[in-house]
XYZ file of C-alpha atoms in Angstrom:
782
model
C 34.064 -93.894 -171.717
C 30.707 -92.307 -171.030
C 29.278 -93.498 -174.354
C 30.587 -97.013 -173.707
C 28.660 -97.076 -170.438
C 25.493 -95.951 -172.166
C 25.116 -99.272 -173.951
C 24.696 -100.841 -170.532
C 21.890 -98.431 -169.570
C 19.456 -100.060 -171.956
C 17.017 -102.475 -170.306
C 16.006 -104.031 -173.614
C 18.052 -106.771 -175.273
C 20.777 -105.413 -177.505
C 19.841 -105.038 -181.137
C 22.017 -105.178 -184.182
C 24.033 -101.956 -184.149
C 24.107 -99.826 -187.293
C 27.204 -97.992 -188.296
C 25.278 -95.111 -189.808
C 23.266 -93.330 -187.102
C 21.019 -91.641 -189.644
C 19.924 -94.755 -191.439
C 16.138 -95.101 -191.444
C 14.632 -98.095 -189.632
C 11.401 -99.770 -190.705
C 8.593 -99.288 -188.197
C 6.132 -101.990 -187.231
C 3.010 -100.134 -188.282
C 0.888 -103.213 -187.625
C 1.556 -103.153 -183.895
C -0.659 -100.166 -183.116
C -3.901 -99.395 -184.911
C -4.846 -95.741 -184.959
C -8.228 -94.233 -185.679
C -8.577 -92.271 -188.928
C -6.853 -88.884 -188.673
C -9.032 -86.536 -186.685
C -9.364 -82.878 -187.649
C -6.833 -80.901 -185.629
C -8.150 -78.179 -183.418
C -9.931 -80.481 -180.969
C -7.980 -82.153 -178.182
C -8.786 -85.520 -176.657
C -11.566 -85.335 -174.083
C -10.559 -88.382 -172.008
C -7.344 -90.114 -171.005
C -8.462 -93.362 -172.608
C -8.296 -91.633 -175.996
C -4.569 -90.953 -175.636
C -3.943 -94.448 -176.993
C -4.838 -93.004 -180.391
C -2.222 -90.240 -180.236
C -0.060 -90.569 -183.329
C 2.126 -87.453 -183.202
C 3.626 -86.861 -179.760
C 5.928 -84.177 -178.357
C 7.905 -85.124 -175.235
C 9.297 -82.164 -173.312
C 12.173 -82.888 -170.906
C 12.654 -80.212 -168.272
C 16.010 -79.281 -166.809
C 15.221 -81.158 -163.581
C 14.642 -84.332 -165.632
C 17.735 -84.106 -167.801
C 20.175 -82.958 -165.125
C 21.363 -84.924 -162.114
C 22.117 -81.757 -160.177
C 22.877 -78.195 -161.178
C 25.585 -79.484 -163.463
C 25.801 -82.933 -164.931
C 23.304 -85.153 -166.734
C 21.066 -87.894 -165.329
C 22.206 -90.671 -167.662
C 19.994 -93.396 -166.210
C 16.817 -91.321 -166.540
C 17.719 -90.278 -170.068
C 18.345 -93.884 -171.060
C 14.872 -94.903 -169.795
C 13.200 -91.999 -171.582
C 15.008 -92.745 -174.834
C 13.945 -96.381 -174.596
C 10.270 -95.406 -174.267
C 10.417 -92.856 -177.083
C 12.119 -95.389 -179.358
C 9.520 -98.012 -178.454
C 6.637 -95.687 -179.353
C 8.442 -94.621 -182.529
C 8.798 -98.248 -183.566
C 5.074 -98.776 -182.950
C 4.335 -96.343 -185.728
C 3.965 -93.090 -183.828
C 5.764 -89.863 -184.739
C 7.884 -88.739 -181.809
C 9.544 -85.382 -181.166
C 11.652 -84.370 -178.176
C 12.049 -80.875 -176.755
C 15.021 -81.054 -174.408
C 16.812 -78.932 -171.861
C 20.272 -79.757 -170.596
C 22.717 -77.955 -172.874
C 23.544 -75.312 -170.256
C 24.024 -77.922 -167.516
C 26.163 -80.123 -169.731
C 28.246 -77.133 -170.860
C 28.662 -75.865 -167.298
C 30.008 -79.258 -166.250
C 32.348 -79.360 -169.205
C 33.665 -75.780 -168.815
C 34.187 -76.147 -165.068
C 36.253 -79.234 -165.699
C 38.346 -77.448 -168.323
C 38.891 -74.386 -166.105
C 39.890 -76.442 -163.083
C 42.272 -78.512 -165.221
C 43.834 -75.379 -166.706
C 44.254 -73.708 -163.306
C 45.863 -76.769 -161.787
C 48.432 -76.965 -164.607
C 49.307 -73.247 -164.296
C 49.640 -73.378 -160.533
C 51.851 -76.443 -160.746
C 54.144 -74.642 -163.215
C 54.335 -71.416 -161.213
C 54.981 -73.038 -157.863
C 57.471 -75.494 -159.231
C 55.869 -78.042 -156.933
C 52.716 -80.092 -156.985
C 51.144 -78.219 -154.083
C 47.946 -76.670 -155.356
C 46.382 -73.687 -153.689
C 42.634 -73.342 -153.342
C 41.200 -72.684 -156.790
C 38.075 -70.643 -157.525
C 35.891 -71.120 -160.594
C 34.611 -67.917 -162.203
C 30.911 -67.441 -162.744
C 30.056 -69.030 -166.083
C 27.806 -67.198 -168.509
C 24.797 -69.261 -169.571
C 25.165 -68.629 -173.302
C 28.747 -69.837 -173.261
C 27.727 -72.929 -171.335
C 24.974 -73.627 -173.894
C 27.413 -73.278 -176.780
C 29.864 -75.657 -175.116
C 27.235 -78.187 -174.061
C 24.846 -78.485 -177.007
C 27.068 -80.665 -179.190
C 27.798 -83.044 -176.325
C 24.102 -83.274 -175.409
C 23.194 -84.142 -178.968
C 25.984 -86.711 -179.236
C 24.610 -88.308 -176.083
C 21.117 -88.604 -177.584
C 22.520 -90.047 -180.800
C 24.478 -92.694 -178.895
C 21.414 -93.674 -176.876
C 18.971 -93.851 -179.783
C 21.476 -95.877 -181.796
C 20.891 -98.740 -179.346
C 17.344 -98.964 -180.776
C 18.293 -98.451 -184.446
C 16.595 -95.063 -184.347
C 17.920 -91.987 -186.092
C 17.863 -88.494 -184.563
C 18.262 -84.973 -185.914
C 19.108 -81.732 -184.066
C 17.100 -78.548 -184.517
C 17.923 -75.320 -182.651
C 15.335 -72.561 -182.721
C 14.650 -69.047 -181.447
C 11.561 -66.856 -181.368
C 12.303 -65.621 -184.867
C 11.895 -69.118 -186.303
C 8.232 -69.021 -185.298
C 7.372 -65.348 -185.761
C 9.021 -64.840 -189.153
C 6.629 -66.422 -191.654
C 9.313 -67.693 -194.047
C 11.398 -69.202 -191.233
C 8.284 -70.749 -189.709
C 7.403 -72.456 -193.012
C 10.966 -73.702 -193.384
C 10.946 -75.127 -189.859
C 7.581 -76.773 -190.431
C 8.748 -78.319 -193.689
C 11.958 -79.631 -192.139
C 10.146 -81.257 -189.211
C 7.558 -82.909 -191.451
C 10.278 -84.302 -193.685
C 12.190 -85.718 -190.714
C 9.045 -87.382 -189.370
C 8.284 -88.799 -192.802
C 11.746 -90.376 -192.822
C 11.205 -91.951 -189.378
C 13.714 -89.667 -187.698
C 13.198 -88.325 -184.170
C 13.734 -84.532 -184.157
C 15.394 -83.281 -180.982
C 14.590 -79.609 -180.543
C 16.104 -77.065 -178.186
C 16.217 -73.306 -177.940
C 19.431 -71.918 -179.327
C 20.543 -70.681 -175.928
C 23.890 -69.549 -177.290
C 22.276 -66.682 -179.216
C 18.654 -66.515 -178.017
C 17.435 -62.945 -177.364
C 15.289 -61.990 -174.370
C 11.566 -62.773 -174.751
C 9.454 -60.080 -176.372
C 7.590 -58.153 -173.621
C 3.816 -58.560 -173.351
C 3.599 -61.119 -176.121
C 3.799 -64.282 -174.053
C 0.928 -66.728 -174.464
C -1.506 -64.327 -176.087
C -3.704 -66.056 -178.623
C -3.158 -69.157 -180.675
C -0.680 -67.602 -183.110
C 1.470 -65.658 -180.654
C 3.780 -67.192 -178.059
C 7.120 -65.964 -176.815
C 9.740 -68.722 -176.673
C 11.240 -67.831 -173.299
C 11.716 -71.402 -172.010
C 11.247 -74.983 -173.177
C 7.679 -75.109 -171.832
C 6.567 -72.385 -174.217
C 8.758 -73.875 -176.962
C 7.132 -77.293 -176.570
C 3.646 -75.771 -176.631
C 4.437 -73.666 -179.715
C 5.989 -76.630 -181.500
C 3.096 -78.974 -180.635
C 0.521 -76.570 -182.041
C 2.636 -75.731 -185.082
C 3.054 -79.438 -185.898
C -0.577 -80.301 -185.044
C 0.620 -82.823 -182.457
C -1.986 -84.996 -180.764
C -0.241 -85.027 -177.390
C 2.336 -83.021 -175.468
C 3.955 -84.801 -172.515
C 5.759 -82.333 -170.249
C 8.067 -84.116 -167.810
C 9.131 -82.275 -164.671
C 10.338 -83.080 -161.143
C 6.841 -83.138 -159.601
C 3.981 -85.626 -160.002
C 1.857 -83.088 -161.841
C -0.201 -80.053 -160.930
C -1.276 -79.659 -157.297
C -3.965 -77.374 -155.927
C -1.305 -75.886 -153.647
C 2.508 -76.118 -153.600
C 3.639 -79.791 -153.343
C 4.811 -80.709 -149.873
C 2.419 -78.372 -148.109
C -0.312 -79.737 -145.873
C -3.407 -80.933 -147.744
C -1.794 -80.430 -151.179
C -3.664 -82.681 -153.609
C -2.600 -83.829 -157.039
C -5.065 -82.702 -159.692
C -5.984 -85.577 -161.970
C -7.741 -83.531 -164.666
C -7.338 -79.769 -165.120
C -9.795 -77.644 -167.072
C -9.466 -74.140 -168.533
C -10.852 -71.726 -166.011
C -9.631 -73.713 -163.007
C -6.334 -71.818 -162.750
C -7.836 -69.340 -160.290
C -8.094 -72.154 -157.722
C -4.371 -72.991 -157.926
C -1.682 -71.627 -155.614
C 1.754 -71.887 -157.219
C 4.966 -72.458 -155.319
C 8.527 -71.613 -156.245
C 10.061 -72.919 -159.435
C 12.264 -76.002 -159.516
C 15.920 -75.966 -158.423
C 17.056 -75.799 -162.052
C 15.638 -74.375 -165.237
C 14.077 -70.961 -165.815
C 10.431 -71.973 -165.812
C 8.086 -73.022 -163.027
C 4.741 -74.775 -162.683
C 2.872 -71.569 -163.519
C 4.775 -71.336 -166.816
C 3.987 -74.989 -167.515
C 0.265 -74.492 -166.884
C 0.136 -71.398 -169.118
C 1.958 -73.253 -171.890
C -0.286 -76.318 -171.450
C -3.481 -74.267 -171.665
C -2.126 -72.485 -174.740
C -1.404 -75.825 -176.420
C -4.840 -77.129 -175.402
C -6.423 -74.080 -177.007
C -4.530 -74.986 -180.164
C -5.936 -78.528 -180.214
C -3.127 -80.518 -178.536
C -3.792 -82.622 -175.443
C -1.311 -82.147 -172.588
C -0.112 -84.229 -169.643
C 2.302 -82.882 -167.027
C 4.000 -85.680 -165.086
C 7.075 -86.623 -163.058
C 10.073 -87.701 -165.103
C 12.506 -88.049 -162.202
C 10.931 -90.639 -159.890
C 13.108 -93.769 -160.075
C 10.144 -96.166 -159.728
C 8.131 -94.711 -162.598
C 10.642 -93.080 -164.933
C 11.095 -96.282 -166.907
C 7.444 -96.359 -168.023
C 5.975 -92.901 -167.397
C 5.749 -91.971 -171.089
C 4.293 -95.289 -172.226
C 1.854 -95.284 -169.279
C 0.569 -91.864 -170.323
C 0.118 -92.956 -173.927
C -1.746 -96.068 -172.719
C -4.221 -93.771 -170.952
C -3.189 -94.628 -167.407
C -3.807 -92.146 -164.613
C -0.390 -90.525 -164.476
C 0.252 -86.863 -163.751
C -2.240 -84.122 -164.625
C -4.287 -84.416 -167.807
C -5.510 -81.168 -169.379
C -8.974 -81.418 -170.910
C -11.514 -78.980 -172.296
C -14.383 -81.349 -171.482
C -15.485 -81.143 -167.865
C -17.650 -84.084 -166.733
C -20.995 -83.348 -165.135
C -20.288 -85.369 -161.993
C -17.448 -85.425 -159.472
C -14.117 -87.113 -160.094
C -13.435 -90.517 -158.577
C -11.124 -88.863 -156.044
C -13.919 -86.520 -155.026
C -16.338 -89.437 -154.843
C -13.951 -91.287 -152.542
C -13.630 -88.263 -150.262
C -17.416 -87.889 -150.169
C -17.821 -91.576 -149.353
C -15.225 -91.449 -146.566
C -16.829 -88.391 -144.951
C -20.364 -89.825 -145.097
C -19.068 -93.263 -144.090
C -17.842 -91.891 -140.772
C -21.322 -90.563 -140.114
C -22.768 -93.925 -141.130
C -20.507 -95.707 -138.626
C -21.680 -93.378 -135.850
C -25.375 -94.181 -136.398
C -27.193 -96.319 -133.879
C -27.416 -100.021 -134.831
C -31.191 -99.627 -135.170
C -30.687 -96.846 -137.724
C -28.357 -98.929 -139.896
C -30.834 -101.800 -139.628
C -33.608 -99.466 -140.768
C -31.616 -98.423 -143.851
C -31.023 -102.043 -144.886
C -34.681 -102.994 -144.377
C -35.771 -99.993 -146.446
C -33.422 -101.092 -149.250
C -34.956 -104.588 -149.110
C -38.412 -103.055 -149.489
C -37.317 -100.942 -152.443
C -35.982 -104.029 -154.258
C -39.472 -105.520 -154.332
C -41.443 -102.270 -154.684
C -39.364 -101.099 -157.661
C -38.904 -104.519 -159.257
C -40.567 -103.474 -162.539
C -38.128 -100.579 -163.000
C -35.177 -102.777 -162.063
C -36.155 -105.574 -164.444
C -36.820 -103.076 -167.258
C -33.297 -101.665 -166.897
C -31.914 -105.197 -166.711
C -33.662 -106.170 -169.967
C -31.907 -103.277 -171.722
C -28.546 -104.530 -170.501
C -29.391 -108.104 -171.525
C -30.431 -107.030 -175.025
C -27.282 -104.943 -175.514
C -25.023 -107.711 -174.202
C -26.640 -110.310 -176.468
C -26.523 -108.027 -179.504
C -22.844 -107.221 -178.988
C -21.864 -110.874 -179.382
C -18.934 -110.321 -176.994
C -20.301 -112.238 -174.026
C -20.605 -115.956 -173.406
C -23.933 -117.421 -172.373
C -22.531 -117.968 -168.898
C -21.808 -114.247 -168.490
C -25.213 -113.305 -169.853
C -26.785 -115.648 -167.298
C -24.880 -113.850 -164.553
C -26.178 -110.538 -165.860
C -29.808 -111.628 -165.720
C -32.140 -110.616 -162.885
C -35.603 -112.004 -162.166
C -38.431 -111.489 -159.706
C -37.248 -114.578 -157.834
C -33.703 -113.200 -157.572
C -34.965 -109.857 -156.276
C -37.171 -111.585 -153.703
C -34.244 -113.714 -152.580
C -32.074 -110.596 -152.331
C -34.689 -108.863 -150.181
C -34.906 -111.859 -147.816
C -31.114 -111.964 -147.470
C -30.960 -108.229 -146.735
C -33.569 -108.488 -143.987
C -31.621 -111.386 -142.498
C -28.465 -109.260 -142.613
C -30.251 -106.317 -141.027
C -31.021 -108.389 -137.933
C -27.450 -109.660 -137.617
C -26.050 -106.131 -137.992
C -27.390 -104.939 -134.637
C -24.297 -106.016 -132.718
C -21.638 -105.376 -135.361
C -19.912 -102.002 -134.981
C -18.674 -101.306 -131.453
C -19.039 -104.876 -130.208
C -16.657 -105.684 -127.348
C -14.455 -108.669 -128.219
C -12.473 -108.702 -124.988
C -12.202 -106.623 -121.859
C -9.137 -106.742 -119.633
C -8.265 -105.116 -116.317
C -4.639 -104.157 -116.919
C -4.291 -102.808 -113.383
C -6.491 -101.251 -110.756
C -8.633 -98.527 -112.396
C -7.013 -99.216 -115.800
C -9.218 -101.153 -118.221
C -8.557 -102.173 -121.820
C -11.128 -103.131 -124.443
C -10.853 -104.489 -127.953
C -13.875 -103.473 -130.009
C -14.996 -103.936 -133.609
C -14.821 -100.959 -135.992
C -15.271 -100.448 -139.756
C -12.315 -100.962 -142.079
C -12.830 -97.558 -143.755
C -13.319 -97.180 -147.502
C -13.993 -100.321 -149.541
C -13.597 -100.560 -153.303
C -15.642 -103.373 -154.830
C -15.088 -104.103 -158.519
C -17.583 -106.498 -160.026
C -18.399 -107.898 -163.449
C -21.753 -108.849 -164.943
C -23.621 -109.620 -161.710
C -25.678 -106.539 -160.750
C -27.280 -108.446 -157.864
C -24.008 -108.076 -155.966
C -24.529 -104.288 -155.791
C -27.341 -104.344 -153.188
C -25.655 -107.239 -151.369
C -22.349 -105.435 -151.004
C -24.074 -102.142 -150.240
C -26.079 -103.725 -147.417
C -22.919 -105.267 -145.954
C -21.152 -101.894 -146.102
C -24.101 -100.256 -144.349
C -24.245 -102.961 -141.674
C -20.507 -102.707 -140.994
C -20.383 -98.895 -141.169
C -17.957 -98.829 -144.115
C -17.850 -96.301 -146.927
C -18.114 -97.978 -150.328
C -16.907 -97.251 -153.848
C -18.511 -99.453 -156.515
C -17.169 -100.096 -160.003
C -19.465 -102.266 -162.094
C -19.053 -103.624 -165.591
C -20.340 -101.584 -168.536
C -22.504 -104.517 -169.573
C -24.713 -103.900 -166.491
C -24.648 -100.088 -166.493
C -28.428 -99.562 -166.646
C -29.167 -102.076 -163.906
C -26.334 -100.828 -161.700
C -27.537 -97.245 -162.067
C -31.056 -97.888 -160.784
C -29.864 -100.224 -158.006
C -27.441 -97.537 -156.841
C -30.187 -94.923 -156.908
C -32.337 -97.138 -154.687
C -29.397 -97.673 -152.339
C -28.878 -93.934 -152.007
C -32.616 -93.470 -151.446
C -32.425 -95.914 -148.537
C -29.331 -94.200 -147.120
C -30.992 -90.792 -147.334
C -33.455 -91.577 -144.535
C -30.573 -90.918 -142.150
C -28.681 -88.391 -144.268
C -25.772 -90.574 -145.418
C -26.558 -91.071 -149.125
C -22.981 -90.195 -150.134
C -21.520 -93.129 -148.192
C -21.942 -95.426 -151.225
C -20.674 -94.153 -154.576
C -20.973 -95.714 -158.027
C -18.033 -94.922 -160.315
C -19.557 -94.107 -163.685
C -16.616 -92.199 -165.200
C -14.098 -93.746 -167.587
C -11.793 -94.836 -164.799
C -9.698 -97.866 -165.599
C -9.605 -100.589 -162.950
C -5.832 -100.261 -162.717
C -6.147 -96.540 -161.996
C -8.652 -97.182 -159.206
C -6.230 -99.642 -157.637
C -3.645 -96.878 -157.379
C -5.746 -94.843 -154.939
C -3.792 -96.380 -152.069
C -4.047 -93.251 -149.895
C -7.841 -93.192 -150.161
C -8.965 -96.842 -150.264
C -8.435 -99.349 -147.440
C -9.535 -102.660 -149.015
C -10.248 -103.827 -152.572
C -12.721 -106.646 -153.160
C -12.909 -107.992 -156.747
C -16.002 -109.894 -157.869
C -15.617 -111.412 -161.307
C -13.466 -113.585 -163.500
C -10.189 -115.047 -162.324
C -8.450 -112.806 -164.851
C -10.029 -109.714 -163.304
C -8.936 -110.777 -159.819
C -5.374 -111.493 -160.962
C -5.159 -108.130 -162.726
C -6.338 -106.335 -159.600
C -3.946 -108.254 -157.354
C -1.068 -107.198 -159.631
C -2.217 -103.568 -159.893
C -3.023 -103.007 -156.207
C 0.499 -102.726 -154.881
C -0.410 -100.560 -151.908
C -3.925 -101.763 -151.025
C -4.928 -105.164 -149.579
C -7.052 -107.306 -151.928
C -9.638 -109.749 -150.582
C -10.770 -112.408 -153.007
C -9.972 -115.559 -154.926
C -8.323 -115.734 -158.304
C -10.089 -118.912 -159.472
C -12.854 -121.298 -158.476
C -11.420 -124.701 -159.364
C -13.759 -126.761 -157.152
C -13.533 -130.553 -156.860
C -16.026 -133.289 -156.029
C -14.367 -136.560 -154.976
C -16.492 -139.744 -155.282
C -15.060 -142.213 -152.794
C -15.246 -145.994 -153.191
C -17.812 -146.088 -150.378
C -20.097 -143.476 -151.921
C -23.875 -143.796 -152.195
C -25.064 -143.904 -155.832
C -28.009 -141.579 -155.240
C -26.016 -139.074 -153.180
C -23.186 -139.027 -155.699
C -25.514 -138.352 -158.639
C -27.417 -135.616 -156.778
C -24.278 -133.869 -155.495
C -22.478 -133.973 -158.850
C -25.548 -132.777 -160.773
C -26.175 -129.850 -158.427
C -22.492 -128.916 -158.135
C -22.041 -128.734 -161.901
C -25.436 -127.985 -163.407
C -27.347 -125.801 -160.932
C -25.392 -122.653 -161.937
C -22.263 -123.556 -163.937
C -21.136 -119.928 -164.232
C -20.746 -119.562 -160.457
C -17.318 -119.700 -158.843
C -18.533 -122.488 -156.505
C -19.545 -124.818 -159.349
C -17.666 -128.099 -159.759
C -14.908 -128.023 -162.367
C -13.151 -131.350 -161.705
C -14.776 -134.668 -160.763
C -12.386 -137.060 -159.010
C -13.440 -140.724 -159.043
C -11.897 -143.577 -157.076
C -10.368 -146.177 -159.402
C -12.496 -148.981 -157.907
C -15.642 -147.303 -159.260
C -14.608 -147.492 -162.918
C -16.910 -149.740 -164.954
C -19.416 -149.957 -162.101
C -23.077 -148.862 -162.094
C -22.299 -145.739 -160.080
C -19.743 -144.606 -162.650
C -22.027 -145.353 -165.593
C -24.962 -143.498 -164.011
C -22.831 -140.423 -163.292
C -21.625 -140.322 -166.907
C -25.185 -140.792 -168.215
C -26.445 -137.995 -165.984
C -23.741 -135.578 -167.189
C -24.525 -136.410 -170.820
C -28.245 -135.897 -170.245
C -27.448 -132.512 -168.696
C -25.371 -131.716 -171.834
C -22.156 -131.363 -169.867
C -19.057 -131.539 -172.049
C -16.555 -133.940 -170.478
C -12.769 -133.635 -170.659
C -10.558 -136.522 -169.588
C -7.675 -136.157 -167.179
C -4.437 -137.961 -168.117
C -5.058 -141.045 -165.935
C -8.730 -141.291 -166.869
C -7.812 -141.127 -170.567
C -5.342 -143.989 -170.121
C -8.165 -146.315 -169.015
C -10.273 -145.648 -172.107
C -9.968 -146.847 -175.691
C -12.060 -144.002 -177.017
C -11.894 -141.176 -174.512
C -13.257 -137.632 -174.517
C -10.827 -134.869 -175.422
C -7.908 -134.874 -173.017
C -7.857 -131.846 -170.724
C -5.276 -129.161 -171.491
C -4.882 -128.211 -167.853
C -6.117 -129.677 -164.583
C -6.374 -126.125 -163.210
C -9.114 -124.996 -165.602
C -12.165 -123.077 -164.394
C -14.727 -123.696 -167.155
C -17.606 -121.582 -165.862
C -19.955 -123.440 -168.183
C -21.454 -126.897 -168.747
C -17.999 -128.461 -168.974
C -15.913 -130.408 -166.487
C -12.863 -132.603 -166.186
C -12.968 -136.196 -164.912
C -9.867 -137.713 -163.357
C -9.170 -141.022 -161.615
C -7.377 -141.392 -158.259
C -6.265 -144.515 -156.382
C -7.042 -143.411 -152.836
C -8.272 -140.711 -150.518
C -4.730 -139.430 -150.043
C -4.235 -139.176 -153.780
C -7.489 -137.188 -154.055
C -6.295 -134.812 -151.324
C -2.900 -134.428 -152.996
C -4.568 -133.744 -156.339
C -6.771 -131.032 -154.786
C -3.797 -129.377 -153.104
C -1.812 -129.414 -156.338
C -4.462 -128.313 -158.832
C -7.188 -126.684 -156.726
C -7.648 -123.023 -155.839
C -8.503 -123.443 -152.133
C -12.104 -122.440 -152.838
C -14.533 -125.331 -152.216
C -13.957 -129.091 -152.311
C -16.381 -131.966 -151.648
C -16.216 -135.638 -150.712
C -19.075 -138.088 -151.296
C -18.761 -141.181 -149.102
C -20.638 -143.265 -146.532
C -17.440 -143.940 -144.599
C -17.353 -141.470 -141.703
C -13.636 -141.997 -140.973
C -12.759 -141.308 -144.607
C -14.950 -138.223 -144.603
C -13.343 -136.848 -141.437
C -9.857 -137.373 -142.874
C -10.893 -135.448 -145.993
C -12.444 -132.616 -143.966
C -9.323 -132.310 -141.836
C -6.667 -132.666 -144.543
C -8.077 -130.563 -147.407
C -6.816 -127.025 -146.878
C -9.550 -125.074 -148.664
C -11.788 -122.240 -147.516
C -14.845 -124.549 -147.720
C -14.772 -128.364 -147.329
C -18.031 -130.368 -147.552
C -19.192 -133.948 -146.971
C -22.062 -135.339 -149.045
C -23.155 -131.805 -149.972
C -23.110 -129.766 -153.162
C -20.277 -127.294 -153.666
C -22.958 -124.706 -154.463
C -23.596 -124.277 -150.713
C -20.441 -122.116 -150.544
C -22.371 -118.865 -150.383
C -22.890 -116.163 -147.783
C -26.691 -116.275 -147.953
C -26.752 -120.075 -147.652
C -24.363 -119.880 -144.697
C -26.747 -117.508 -142.939
C -24.587 -114.417 -143.436
C -27.439 -112.633 -145.215
C -25.107 -111.572 -148.032
C -21.470 -111.770 -148.996
C -18.941 -109.472 -150.604
C -17.258 -112.487 -152.124
C -15.361 -115.636 -151.282
C -11.815 -115.302 -150.035
C -9.110 -117.939 -150.367
C -6.604 -115.792 -148.492
C -5.128 -117.031 -145.220
C -5.393 -113.793 -143.292
C -8.352 -111.696 -142.169
C -11.496 -113.345 -143.615
C -11.691 -116.717 -145.415
C -14.505 -118.426 -147.307
C -17.766 -116.514 -147.900
C -17.093 -113.059 -146.466
C -20.027 -111.414 -144.759
C -20.412 -108.782 -142.092
C -17.633 -110.061 -139.818
C -15.109 -109.926 -142.646
C -15.675 -106.198 -143.132
C -14.824 -105.267 -139.565
C -11.470 -104.681 -137.954
C -10.642 -103.818 -134.349
C -9.282 -101.035 -132.230
C -8.072 -100.921 -128.622
C -9.596 -98.550 -126.094
C -7.796 -97.857 -122.820
C -9.505 -96.085 -119.917
C -7.331 -94.846 -117.066
C -6.972 -92.145 -114.457
C -3.674 -90.488 -115.338
C -1.698 -93.723 -115.462
C 1.837 -93.659 -116.865
C 4.185 -96.466 -117.901
C 6.650 -95.225 -115.277
C 4.122 -96.249 -112.605
C 4.761 -99.894 -113.591
C 8.574 -99.822 -113.640
C 10.700 -101.585 -111.066
C 10.715 -98.431 -108.980
C 7.033 -97.732 -109.671
C 4.118 -98.132 -107.328
C 1.863 -100.280 -109.528
C 1.841 -103.824 -110.882
C 0.159 -105.275 -113.968
C -2.834 -107.550 -113.333
C -4.022 -108.506 -116.832
C -7.303 -110.014 -115.670
C -10.087 -110.788 -118.123
C -13.285 -109.060 -117.045
C -16.285 -111.440 -117.134
C -19.085 -110.730 -119.583
C -21.444 -109.918 -116.738
C -19.246 -106.998 -115.716
C -19.217 -105.431 -119.201
C -20.646 -101.978 -119.277
C -23.458 -101.280 -121.717
C -21.712 -98.567 -123.711
C -22.197 -97.598 -127.368
C -18.706 -97.518 -128.924
C -19.759 -96.484 -132.417
């Protein structure tokens, strides 16, 4: 019955079942491309390299395999088997070191004993009244002997669902320390891997002797197999495995026992760091603990195998924990022999948060001074900035991986730097009344006053592609609003970002808060940064629509402010001016086609077809070398039309656009609502009533009349700078400047007031009177 249920545990579609469990399946070697075999003896230095792991050992601890002290966790095992089979079918060589035989045997023997006792008692009493039955203490070796065959049968049944063959290998210390036995074991394992069979290894707990004293974990060639942690480490080194994944019932290695105050998960652990770790008690099951796991992991690392310790019991991650680790995602604790020169991203975030609180407490004049100093540095150090930018431009062009539009975004110039400096000075002035500004003041009752004031959000994470000019813009906004900031720029702009960040920190240092803005220069994946939900308060993506969508999917616990696409429309009404229409369309499309506020779709009223205004617009677009795509209705009017558009929701980001025909204003509005991205939409008309209807009905963040869509920008709106444009319907919308990076808090000032004072039997009554501006006290709330 249990095996019949197992077929339902699989989350993948059923495959053709094979009658012979040990038949060899054909792996799809083309699915994963591995680097040439590396010389063993050197582990991977970075998580991102784990994608190249070809030979992998997965160790399943007792807490992972068992549901409680007796009994197996079938659902977890099914998920783990699915992942191992998936990686095996990709062309990797998978081995499993498993616990569970003792637990399975204990469950089985208890059942048999209870059944036997109940039968005997029924016979002796002559009636079916059973007395209280006691189960004798079961010896572990007997439990292992009784449970091993059932455990292996369970694995075989599960792997059969994926047409994958398994083989059982039971070992003891002697199999590694006796040279002939060690060679035999090595040969057997290599042959099984060659035949595409997954070896499932366990200690032979039915006969295993006690571990040899004083020989545990001493040197590369000596390890006492006293538990499955040491077995997995010994096996991984013996088989020259690329990666050992040790699954336990905790997220990984903590700097102090998990569950204690201030316990922090260690992302990367280095040899020599073990002195800074305080270990807790071992898990509820099994004979090892975290200290044994760390010793085994460091031993394997010394032997050239990379190690990750992670949680294999969490229901939300069990189904993909192994594949996530192999993909290089930030899961569990990664053991590495290469220690980076700088701090980890977690440490950077902590540094930013601490310094950010000091930044928020500065006087408005001090934050203004920092921003003005940064503006000065942008012009004073322009030669150094442009030199670094030229390096990035040359590398991007030489790589051949970037479109001309992206390379244009990457480019800086003296004019851009001057414009940046002007915007920063403008922002500096507007920042004086940002943090601590009173939004409302209410007299709740006599001598009880309530205020709502503006405060920083906390720690911002801004992820941006290509455009290094956004670094000083976003930094200045963070400074003005008193927020800590974590910046993750694209590799294509690394040289430019580095010098701009150095100048930002130089400006911050005049008031001792240089750590408030951090540039992530480690190999952190964007998805991993989005998982720092306990450290980051708001994520702001600046880049392609694909980047924004990826971040919105990855950031499950952190709010994301941004827009996924910039599908902006310009609608030419039947009452449009020829000159205005040509100027607006040209500027909207051609001024900077790579920008998110550039026009992507031109809507034209049907009455304008085959009129001078239509012909002049088409001629202008052709002269500007804009590639035109025809919408379905526009194509139907033409005998020889341009290529028909594949999608009316396309953001071209280049000198391309779609032209579509509409019958009326309402049809234009409906089209924008259906295919637009709520970014920026424009109407060109001389009819004021028509324009007002458009402005009222179009539900986008920015709606313009007789003006280019390119005006949708924080600097052009007078915000000084922007962190991006938001199409969300909460918090900030449109170009997001200083105001969008502030939140509020409530401050109540009383004289020992209690809620009981305002009850029916109390002596006080609520007033709720707004206090006039003239009565506001001049208090610094920062």
